[in-house]
């Protein structure tokens, strides 16, 4: 919530609606000062060896592990998720990223020699060097307020960049904590700076002199950031929303799949870009039983604050998010869908709670099947064929992740290849973001660019080509031109690429003309 009078943002515990912190909305002066410091620090930071930076990254790992309990508690308090989710989904990824980076960054980013196939270029040496870009702006969301920025920042600084982080206005305390952890780990001042504030602070950051902006958030925010960065031609990477489909084959084991789908749809109160937002069950003899099991699993889940260790589902982030879920579910209900369980906000609890909800009888024209819901809602469609399931899954403006469920792994893999998304998981979902070795990113309105993995590292560096030639010999394609030079080059084309007969004639034309006038004319 932004209080304009005092230009502060309030951090609110969504389970209780209590204000737990108040932070400044940073303006132009503070944003520019953080960026200037980041550029200054970059001058030295980029010169450190991978080994030196890896030592700091491993310090960061130690500091995160040492403070794991207080970090998990802060995450759960500020964004509402059960503590189990804070440990599993917020801490694992960053810790594993530190290990992977320290073991692999040097190897993945060491110089590469490139051999050229054209014989005329065979004396050249070509190498690719990977250099840090400079200062990276990281604009982060609230739904995974620790793991998303932490993994991105760790990768960015490991390759020699410095970072200015703008955390979400709904999770600023965690943003501040991220800055402190880097400090505690011994990173020099300015390697990671945090600017708190709302979208205006994000706007100031993305309009500034940066080497790259990495934005994770809504489609609308991503479009704005792209426009704002365009004036400086600052490259952007956009990680946006999802409407992830789960396709269930008739061979999927009923009880196990019901449990899995319930977790995939309701973890983080459904507020994950990669949570299951649409289920397509391919009709089989167990379809009715599977739906009944999903309902049973859903009804077992307990809503509540993180302070109750028995809570399975926390609140959604705020009243706005709650209203969006209510609107989509009511629209589905009024348009003829059946709410099998859930379907109401929970007024008995003080926070922003919505019951885990299972809906059938939905149509693809409904908002619940088209818009991102970001709530604990699982709409299910029963379809007749695999082709229909794939067609419906691909009938979305988004293309982030999808999952396929069943015992027939070959059939599941074939479906995976037909899905228009960045990630498909077979018999699991959602975990891949936490594995730093795996690429992360989407298609369509889910954004572009890949983070994590060796591909994500490539997005954080200048891929510089250096060609090395010894001086002395004039190249055949340099001046002066002339008839003989033209014939030499024409002969060369046939000699290397023509049919067998042309190769022979090309060879002689090449030699004859080069011999006639090696210096051209
Ligand atoms: P949001 O777009 O409202 O805000 C995200 C961040 O961008 C915040 O820090 C916000 O202050 C900032 N921001 C918003 N508008 C801006 C602007 N015009 N200029 C600069 N900064 C701006 O998104 P949110 O509600 O925080 O996050 C939820 C969304 O994020 C969902 O759509 C979700 O699917 C998506 N998400 C995507 C991924 C992914 O990896 N693809 C991961 C997590 C969340």
PDB file of N, CA and C and ligand atoms in Angstrom, residues 138-144 148 166-170 197-206 215-225 228 238-242 271-274 317 321 324 372 374 398 400 433 440-442 446-447 451, ligand 1:
ATOM      1  N   UNK A 138      17.404  -4.898 -11.425  1.00  0.00           N
ATOM      2  CA  UNK A 138      16.533  -6.067 -11.193  1.00  0.00           C
ATOM      3  C   UNK A 138      15.238  -5.566 -10.552  1.00  0.00           C
ATOM      4  N   UNK A 139      14.138  -5.744 -11.265  1.00  0.00           N
ATOM      5  CA  UNK A 139      12.833  -5.317 -10.737  1.00  0.00           C
ATOM      6  C   UNK A 139      12.045  -6.586 -10.421  1.00  0.00           C
ATOM      7  N   UNK A 140      11.673  -6.738  -9.156  1.00  0.00           N
ATOM      8  CA  UNK A 140      11.207  -8.049  -8.687  1.00  0.00           C
ATOM      9  C   UNK A 140       9.751  -8.024  -8.209  1.00  0.00           C
ATOM     10  N   UNK A 141       9.104  -9.192  -8.256  1.00  0.00           N
ATOM     11  CA  UNK A 141       7.724  -9.308  -7.762  1.00  0.00           C
ATOM     12  C   UNK A 141       7.695  -9.753  -6.297  1.00  0.00           C
ATOM     13  N   UNK A 142       6.497  -9.917  -5.766  1.00  0.00           N
ATOM     14  CA  UNK A 142       6.345 -10.262  -4.349  1.00  0.00           C
ATOM     15  C   UNK A 142       6.080 -11.745  -4.136  1.00  0.00           C
ATOM     16  N   UNK A 143       5.730 -12.493  -5.198  1.00  0.00           N
ATOM     17  CA  UNK A 143       5.202 -13.843  -4.934  1.00  0.00           C
ATOM     18  C   UNK A 143       6.298 -14.832  -4.526  1.00  0.00           C
ATOM     19  N   UNK A 144       7.491 -14.674  -5.088  1.00  0.00           N
ATOM     20  CA  UNK A 144       8.675 -15.384  -4.568  1.00  0.00           C
ATOM     21  C   UNK A 144       9.705 -14.291  -4.303  1.00  0.00           C
ATOM     22  N   UNK A 148      13.419 -15.367  -6.291  1.00  0.00           N
ATOM     23  CA  UNK A 148      13.533 -14.821  -7.653  1.00  0.00           C
ATOM     24  C   UNK A 148      14.654 -13.780  -7.744  1.00  0.00           C
ATOM     25  N   UNK A 166      15.138  -3.363  -7.237  1.00  0.00           N
ATOM     26  CA  UNK A 166      13.912  -2.689  -6.787  1.00  0.00           C
ATOM     27  C   UNK A 166      12.934  -3.804  -6.440  1.00  0.00           C
ATOM     28  N   UNK A 167      12.810  -4.110  -5.135  1.00  0.00           N
ATOM     29  CA  UNK A 167      11.863  -5.172  -4.759  1.00  0.00           C
ATOM     30  C   UNK A 167      10.430  -4.682  -4.910  1.00  0.00           C
ATOM     31  N   UNK A 168       9.494  -5.617  -4.869  1.00  0.00           N
ATOM     32  CA  UNK A 168       8.085  -5.225  -4.930  1.00  0.00           C
ATOM     33  C   UNK A 168       7.726  -4.379  -3.720  1.00  0.00           C
ATOM     34  N   UNK A 169       6.820  -3.449  -3.913  1.00  0.00           N
ATOM     35  CA  UNK A 169       6.331  -2.621  -2.807  1.00  0.00           C
ATOM     36  C   UNK A 169       5.585  -3.470  -1.775  1.00  0.00           C
ATOM     37  N   UNK A 170       5.236  -4.729  -2.167  1.00  0.00           N
ATOM     38  CA  UNK A 170       4.524  -5.598  -1.234  1.00  0.00           C
ATOM     39  C   UNK A 170       5.486  -6.517  -0.467  1.00  0.00           C
ATOM     40  N   UNK A 197      10.432   1.165  -3.058  1.00  0.00           N
ATOM     41  CA  UNK A 197       9.444   2.074  -3.634  1.00  0.00           C
ATOM     42  C   UNK A 197       8.418   1.328  -4.454  1.00  0.00           C
ATOM     43  N   UNK A 198       7.570   2.084  -5.107  1.00  0.00           N
ATOM     44  CA  UNK A 198       6.505   1.504  -5.908  1.00  0.00           C
ATOM     45  C   UNK A 198       6.912   1.468  -7.385  1.00  0.00           C
ATOM     46  N   UNK A 199       5.914   1.432  -8.270  1.00  0.00           N
ATOM     47  CA  UNK A 199       6.238   1.332  -9.700  1.00  0.00           C
ATOM     48  C   UNK A 199       6.958   2.564 -10.224  1.00  0.00           C
ATOM     49  N   UNK A 200       6.751   3.729  -9.535  1.00  0.00           N
ATOM     50  CA  UNK A 200       7.464   4.936  -9.985  1.00  0.00           C
ATOM     51  C   UNK A 200       8.960   4.811  -9.757  1.00  0.00           C
ATOM     52  N   UNK A 201       9.315   4.182  -8.643  1.00  0.00           N
ATOM     53  CA  UNK A 201      10.738   3.940  -8.389  1.00  0.00           C
ATOM     54  C   UNK A 201      11.268   2.974  -9.455  1.00  0.00           C
ATOM     55  N   UNK A 202      10.448   1.965  -9.788  1.00  0.00           N
ATOM     56  CA  UNK A 202      10.834   1.031 -10.851  1.00  0.00           C
ATOM     57  C   UNK A 202      10.984   1.743 -12.182  1.00  0.00           C
ATOM     58  N   UNK A 203      10.117   2.725 -12.407  1.00  0.00           N
ATOM     59  CA  UNK A 203      10.175   3.488 -13.666  1.00  0.00           C
ATOM     60  C   UNK A 203      11.488   4.277 -13.725  1.00  0.00           C
ATOM     61  N   UNK A 204      11.804   4.944 -12.603  1.00  0.00           N
ATOM     62  CA  UNK A 204      13.049   5.726 -12.574  1.00  0.00           C
ATOM     63  C   UNK A 204      14.247   4.824 -12.843  1.00  0.00           C
ATOM     64  N   UNK A 205      14.214   3.633 -12.272  1.00  0.00           N
ATOM     65  CA  UNK A 205      15.337   2.704 -12.465  1.00  0.00           C
ATOM     66  C   UNK A 205      15.426   2.275 -13.933  1.00  0.00           C
ATOM     67  N   UNK A 206      14.297   1.867 -14.497  1.00  0.00           N
ATOM     68  CA  UNK A 206      14.354   1.309 -15.855  1.00  0.00           C
ATOM     69  C   UNK A 206      14.633   2.369 -16.921  1.00  0.00           C
ATOM     70  N   UNK A 215      13.264  -7.796 -15.550  1.00  0.00           N
ATOM     71  CA  UNK A 215      11.968  -7.530 -14.927  1.00  0.00           C
ATOM     72  C   UNK A 215      11.215  -8.836 -14.739  1.00  0.00           C
ATOM     73  N   UNK A 216      10.723  -9.068 -13.550  1.00  0.00           N
ATOM     74  CA  UNK A 216       9.815 -10.194 -13.297  1.00  0.00           C
ATOM     75  C   UNK A 216       8.547  -9.608 -12.711  1.00  0.00           C
ATOM     76  N   UNK A 217       7.437  -9.857 -13.365  1.00  0.00           N
ATOM     77  CA  UNK A 217       6.179  -9.307 -12.868  1.00  0.00           C
ATOM     78  C   UNK A 217       5.076  -9.502 -13.873  1.00  0.00           C
ATOM     79  N   UNK A 218       4.110  -8.595 -13.839  1.00  0.00           N
ATOM     80  CA  UNK A 218       2.923  -8.739 -14.684  1.00  0.00           C
ATOM     81  C   UNK A 218       3.225  -8.374 -16.137  1.00  0.00           C
ATOM     82  N   UNK A 219       2.358  -8.826 -17.017  1.00  0.00           N
ATOM     83  CA  UNK A 219       2.477  -8.488 -18.434  1.00  0.00           C
ATOM     84  C   UNK A 219       2.429  -6.966 -18.617  1.00  0.00           C
ATOM     85  N   UNK A 220       1.504  -6.322 -17.908  1.00  0.00           N
ATOM     86  CA  UNK A 220       1.335  -4.863 -18.053  1.00  0.00           C
ATOM     87  C   UNK A 220       2.616  -4.140 -17.603  1.00  0.00           C
ATOM     88  N   UNK A 221       3.149  -4.547 -16.457  1.00  0.00           N
ATOM     89  CA  UNK A 221       4.384  -3.932 -15.955  1.00  0.00           C
ATOM     90  C   UNK A 221       5.533  -4.156 -16.927  1.00  0.00           C
ATOM     91  N   UNK A 222       5.610  -5.369 -17.482  1.00  0.00           N
ATOM     92  CA  UNK A 222       6.693  -5.706 -18.417  1.00  0.00           C
ATOM     93  C   UNK A 222       6.647  -4.837 -19.661  1.00  0.00           C
ATOM     94  N   UNK A 223       5.437  -4.590 -20.185  1.00  0.00           N
ATOM     95  CA  UNK A 223       5.311  -3.734 -21.386  1.00  0.00           C
ATOM     96  C   UNK A 223       5.817  -2.338 -21.078  1.00  0.00           C
ATOM     97  N   UNK A 224       5.436  -1.830 -19.897  1.00  0.00           N
ATOM     98  CA  UNK A 224       5.859  -0.471 -19.510  1.00  0.00           C
ATOM     99  C   UNK A 224       7.392  -0.414 -19.389  1.00  0.00           C
ATOM    100  N   UNK A 225       7.959  -1.395 -18.739  1.00  0.00           N
ATOM    101  CA  UNK A 225       9.410  -1.404 -18.519  1.00  0.00           C
ATOM    102  C   UNK A 225      10.150  -1.447 -19.853  1.00  0.00           C
ATOM    103  N   UNK A 228      10.001   1.994 -21.229  1.00  0.00           N
ATOM    104  CA  UNK A 228      10.848   2.917 -20.464  1.00  0.00           C
ATOM    105  C   UNK A 228      12.327   2.694 -20.761  1.00  0.00           C
ATOM    106  N   UNK A 238      12.241 -10.156 -19.848  1.00  0.00           N
ATOM    107  CA  UNK A 238      10.921 -10.076 -19.225  1.00  0.00           C
ATOM    108  C   UNK A 238      10.440 -11.461 -18.812  1.00  0.00           C
ATOM    109  N   UNK A 239      10.172 -11.616 -17.534  1.00  0.00           N
ATOM    110  CA  UNK A 239       9.618 -12.865 -17.009  1.00  0.00           C
ATOM    111  C   UNK A 239       8.234 -12.523 -16.493  1.00  0.00           C
ATOM    112  N   UNK A 240       7.234 -12.894 -17.260  1.00  0.00           N
ATOM    113  CA  UNK A 240       5.881 -12.386 -16.986  1.00  0.00           C
ATOM    114  C   UNK A 240       4.946 -13.515 -16.555  1.00  0.00           C
ATOM    115  N   UNK A 241       3.665 -13.280 -16.721  1.00  0.00           N
ATOM    116  CA  UNK A 241       2.667 -14.179 -16.160  1.00  0.00           C
ATOM    117  C   UNK A 241       2.545 -15.510 -16.890  1.00  0.00           C
ATOM    118  N   UNK A 242       1.691 -16.360 -16.334  1.00  0.00           N
ATOM    119  CA  UNK A 242       1.457 -17.667 -16.943  1.00  0.00           C
ATOM    120  C   UNK A 242       0.016 -18.100 -16.743  1.00  0.00           C
ATOM    121  N   UNK A 271      -0.440 -18.495  -6.147  1.00  0.00           N
ATOM    122  CA  UNK A 271       0.183 -17.266  -6.659  1.00  0.00           C
ATOM    123  C   UNK A 271       1.596 -17.543  -7.185  1.00  0.00           C
ATOM    124  N   UNK A 272       1.663 -18.435  -8.141  1.00  0.00           N
ATOM    125  CA  UNK A 272       2.951 -18.731  -8.773  1.00  0.00           C
ATOM    126  C   UNK A 272       2.743 -18.601 -10.275  1.00  0.00           C
ATOM    127  N   UNK A 273       3.716 -17.981 -10.934  1.00  0.00           N
ATOM    128  CA  UNK A 273       3.592 -17.848 -12.390  1.00  0.00           C
ATOM    129  C   UNK A 273       3.519 -19.231 -13.026  1.00  0.00           C
ATOM    130  N   UNK A 274       4.056 -20.234 -12.335  1.00  0.00           N
ATOM    131  CA  UNK A 274       4.106 -21.585 -12.892  1.00  0.00           C
ATOM    132  C   UNK A 274       3.108 -22.521 -12.219  1.00  0.00           C
ATOM    133  N   UNK A 317      -2.149 -12.128  -1.482  1.00  0.00           N
ATOM    134  CA  UNK A 317      -1.309 -11.019  -1.030  1.00  0.00           C
ATOM    135  C   UNK A 317      -2.100  -9.800  -0.541  1.00  0.00           C
ATOM    136  N   UNK A 321      -5.971  -8.638  -5.056  1.00  0.00           N
ATOM    137  CA  UNK A 321      -5.818 -10.004  -5.569  1.00  0.00           C
ATOM    138  C   UNK A 321      -7.041 -10.853  -5.213  1.00  0.00           C
ATOM    139  N   UNK A 324      -9.890 -10.050  -7.515  1.00  0.00           N
ATOM    140  CA  UNK A 324      -9.699 -10.614  -8.858  1.00  0.00           C
ATOM    141  C   UNK A 324     -10.158 -12.087  -8.885  1.00  0.00           C
ATOM    142  N   UNK A 372      -4.749 -14.811 -16.161  1.00  0.00           N
ATOM    143  CA  UNK A 372      -4.022 -15.382 -15.025  1.00  0.00           C
ATOM    144  C   UNK A 372      -4.879 -15.163 -13.770  1.00  0.00           C
ATOM    145  N   UNK A 374      -3.949 -16.341 -10.359  1.00  0.00           N
ATOM    146  CA  UNK A 374      -3.081 -16.059  -9.216  1.00  0.00           C
ATOM    147  C   UNK A 374      -3.843 -16.239  -7.904  1.00  0.00           C
ATOM    148  N   UNK A 398      -0.528 -16.864 -22.987  1.00  0.00           N
ATOM    149  CA  UNK A 398       0.700 -17.095 -22.222  1.00  0.00           C
ATOM    150  C   UNK A 398       1.412 -18.363 -22.685  1.00  0.00           C
ATOM    151  N   UNK A 400       4.324 -20.006 -20.483  1.00  0.00           N
ATOM    152  CA  UNK A 400       5.437 -20.149 -19.534  1.00  0.00           C
ATOM    153  C   UNK A 400       5.770 -21.632 -19.295  1.00  0.00           C
ATOM    154  N   UNK A 433      12.187 -23.826 -11.326  1.00  0.00           N
ATOM    155  CA  UNK A 433      12.784 -22.511 -11.081  1.00  0.00           C
ATOM    156  C   UNK A 433      13.899 -22.598 -10.045  1.00  0.00           C
ATOM    157  N   UNK A 440      15.125 -20.947 -17.556  1.00  0.00           N
ATOM    158  CA  UNK A 440      13.815 -20.488 -17.098  1.00  0.00           C
ATOM    159  C   UNK A 440      13.356 -19.328 -17.974  1.00  0.00           C
ATOM    160  N   UNK A 441      12.138 -19.403 -18.485  1.00  0.00           N
ATOM    161  CA  UNK A 441      11.611 -18.300 -19.290  1.00  0.00           C
ATOM    162  C   UNK A 441      10.476 -18.805 -20.147  1.00  0.00           C
ATOM    163  N   UNK A 442       9.778 -17.873 -20.786  1.00  0.00           N
ATOM    164  CA  UNK A 442       8.584 -18.284 -21.512  1.00  0.00           C
ATOM    165  C   UNK A 442       8.497 -17.750 -22.923  1.00  0.00           C
ATOM    166  N   UNK A 446       4.194 -14.442 -21.858  1.00  0.00           N
ATOM    167  CA  UNK A 446       4.966 -14.809 -20.661  1.00  0.00           C
ATOM    168  C   UNK A 446       6.371 -14.204 -20.702  1.00  0.00           C
ATOM    169  N   UNK A 447       6.697 -13.516 -21.806  1.00  0.00           N
ATOM    170  CA  UNK A 447       7.966 -12.799 -21.838  1.00  0.00           C
ATOM    171  C   UNK A 447       9.008 -13.439 -22.730  1.00  0.00           C
ATOM    172  N   UNK A 451      16.584 -17.017 -18.035  1.00  0.00           N
ATOM    173  CA  UNK A 451      17.448 -16.847 -16.870  1.00  0.00           C
ATOM    174  C   UNK A 451      17.878 -18.237 -16.407  1.00  0.00           C
TER     175      UNK A 451
HETATM  176  P1  LIG B   1       3.855  -6.183 -11.022  1.00  0.00           P
HETATM  177  O1  LIG B   1       4.077  -6.056 -12.486  1.00  0.00           O
HETATM  178  O2  LIG B   1       2.728  -5.435 -10.431  1.00  0.00           O
HETATM  179  O3  LIG B   1       5.148  -5.700 -10.219  1.00  0.00           O
HETATM  180  C1  LIG B   1       6.407  -6.319 -10.352  1.00  0.00           C
HETATM  181  C2  LIG B   1       7.487  -5.325 -10.028  1.00  0.00           C
HETATM  182  O4  LIG B   1       7.506  -4.340 -11.047  1.00  0.00           O
HETATM  183  C3  LIG B   1       7.259  -4.552  -8.729  1.00  0.00           C
HETATM  184  O5  LIG B   1       8.510  -4.337  -8.130  1.00  0.00           O
HETATM  185  C4  LIG B   1       6.653  -3.256  -9.201  1.00  0.00           C
HETATM  186  O6  LIG B   1       6.874  -2.178  -8.330  1.00  0.00           O
HETATM  187  C5  LIG B   1       7.364  -3.050 -10.505  1.00  0.00           C
HETATM  188  N1  LIG B   1       6.633  -2.273 -11.509  1.00  0.00           N
HETATM  189  C6  LIG B   1       5.321  -2.335 -11.808  1.00  0.00           C
HETATM  190  N2  LIG B   1       5.050  -1.488 -12.829  1.00  0.00           N
HETATM  191  C7  LIG B   1       6.202  -0.911 -13.176  1.00  0.00           C
HETATM  192  C8  LIG B   1       6.571   0.043 -14.150  1.00  0.00           C
HETATM  193  N3  LIG B   1       5.680   0.611 -14.948  1.00  0.00           N
HETATM  194  N4  LIG B   1       7.866   0.407 -14.254  1.00  0.00           N
HETATM  195  C9  LIG B   1       8.799  -0.153 -13.436  1.00  0.00           C
HETATM  196  N5  LIG B   1       8.510  -1.038 -12.478  1.00  0.00           N
HETATM  197  C10 LIG B   1       7.234  -1.419 -12.348  1.00  0.00           C
HETATM  198  O7  LIG B   1       3.773  -7.740 -10.714  1.00  0.00           O
HETATM  199  P2  LIG B   1       3.518  -8.444  -9.299  1.00  0.00           P
HETATM  200  O8  LIG B   1       2.086  -8.318  -8.937  1.00  0.00           O
HETATM  201  O9  LIG B   1       4.533  -8.002  -8.312  1.00  0.00           O
HETATM  202  O10 LIG B   1       3.868  -9.957  -9.642  1.00  0.00           O
HETATM  203  C11 LIG B   1       2.921 -10.851 -10.089  1.00  0.00           C
HETATM  204  C12 LIG B   1       3.140 -11.134 -11.558  1.00  0.00           C
HETATM  205  O11 LIG B   1       4.471 -11.560 -11.778  1.00  0.00           O
HETATM  206  C13 LIG B   1       2.267 -12.261 -12.060  1.00  0.00           C
HETATM  207  O12 LIG B   1       1.777 -11.938 -13.334  1.00  0.00           O
HETATM  208  C14 LIG B   1       3.228 -13.427 -12.140  1.00  0.00           C
HETATM  209  O13 LIG B   1       2.848 -14.432 -13.041  1.00  0.00           O
HETATM  210  C15 LIG B   1       4.479 -12.736 -12.561  1.00  0.00           C
HETATM  211  N6  LIG B   1       5.644 -13.546 -12.238  1.00  0.00           N
HETATM  212  C16 LIG B   1       6.350 -14.086 -13.252  1.00  0.00           C
HETATM  213  C17 LIG B   1       7.440 -14.880 -12.982  1.00  0.00           C
HETATM  214  C18 LIG B   1       8.252 -15.508 -14.081  1.00  0.00           C
HETATM  215  O14 LIG B   1       9.338 -15.990 -13.788  1.00  0.00           O
HETATM  216  N7  LIG B   1       7.776 -15.546 -15.312  1.00  0.00           N
HETATM  217  C19 LIG B   1       7.802 -15.119 -11.654  1.00  0.00           C
HETATM  218  C20 LIG B   1       7.048 -14.533 -10.645  1.00  0.00           C
HETATM  219  C21 LIG B   1       5.978 -13.736 -10.941  1.00  0.00           C
END
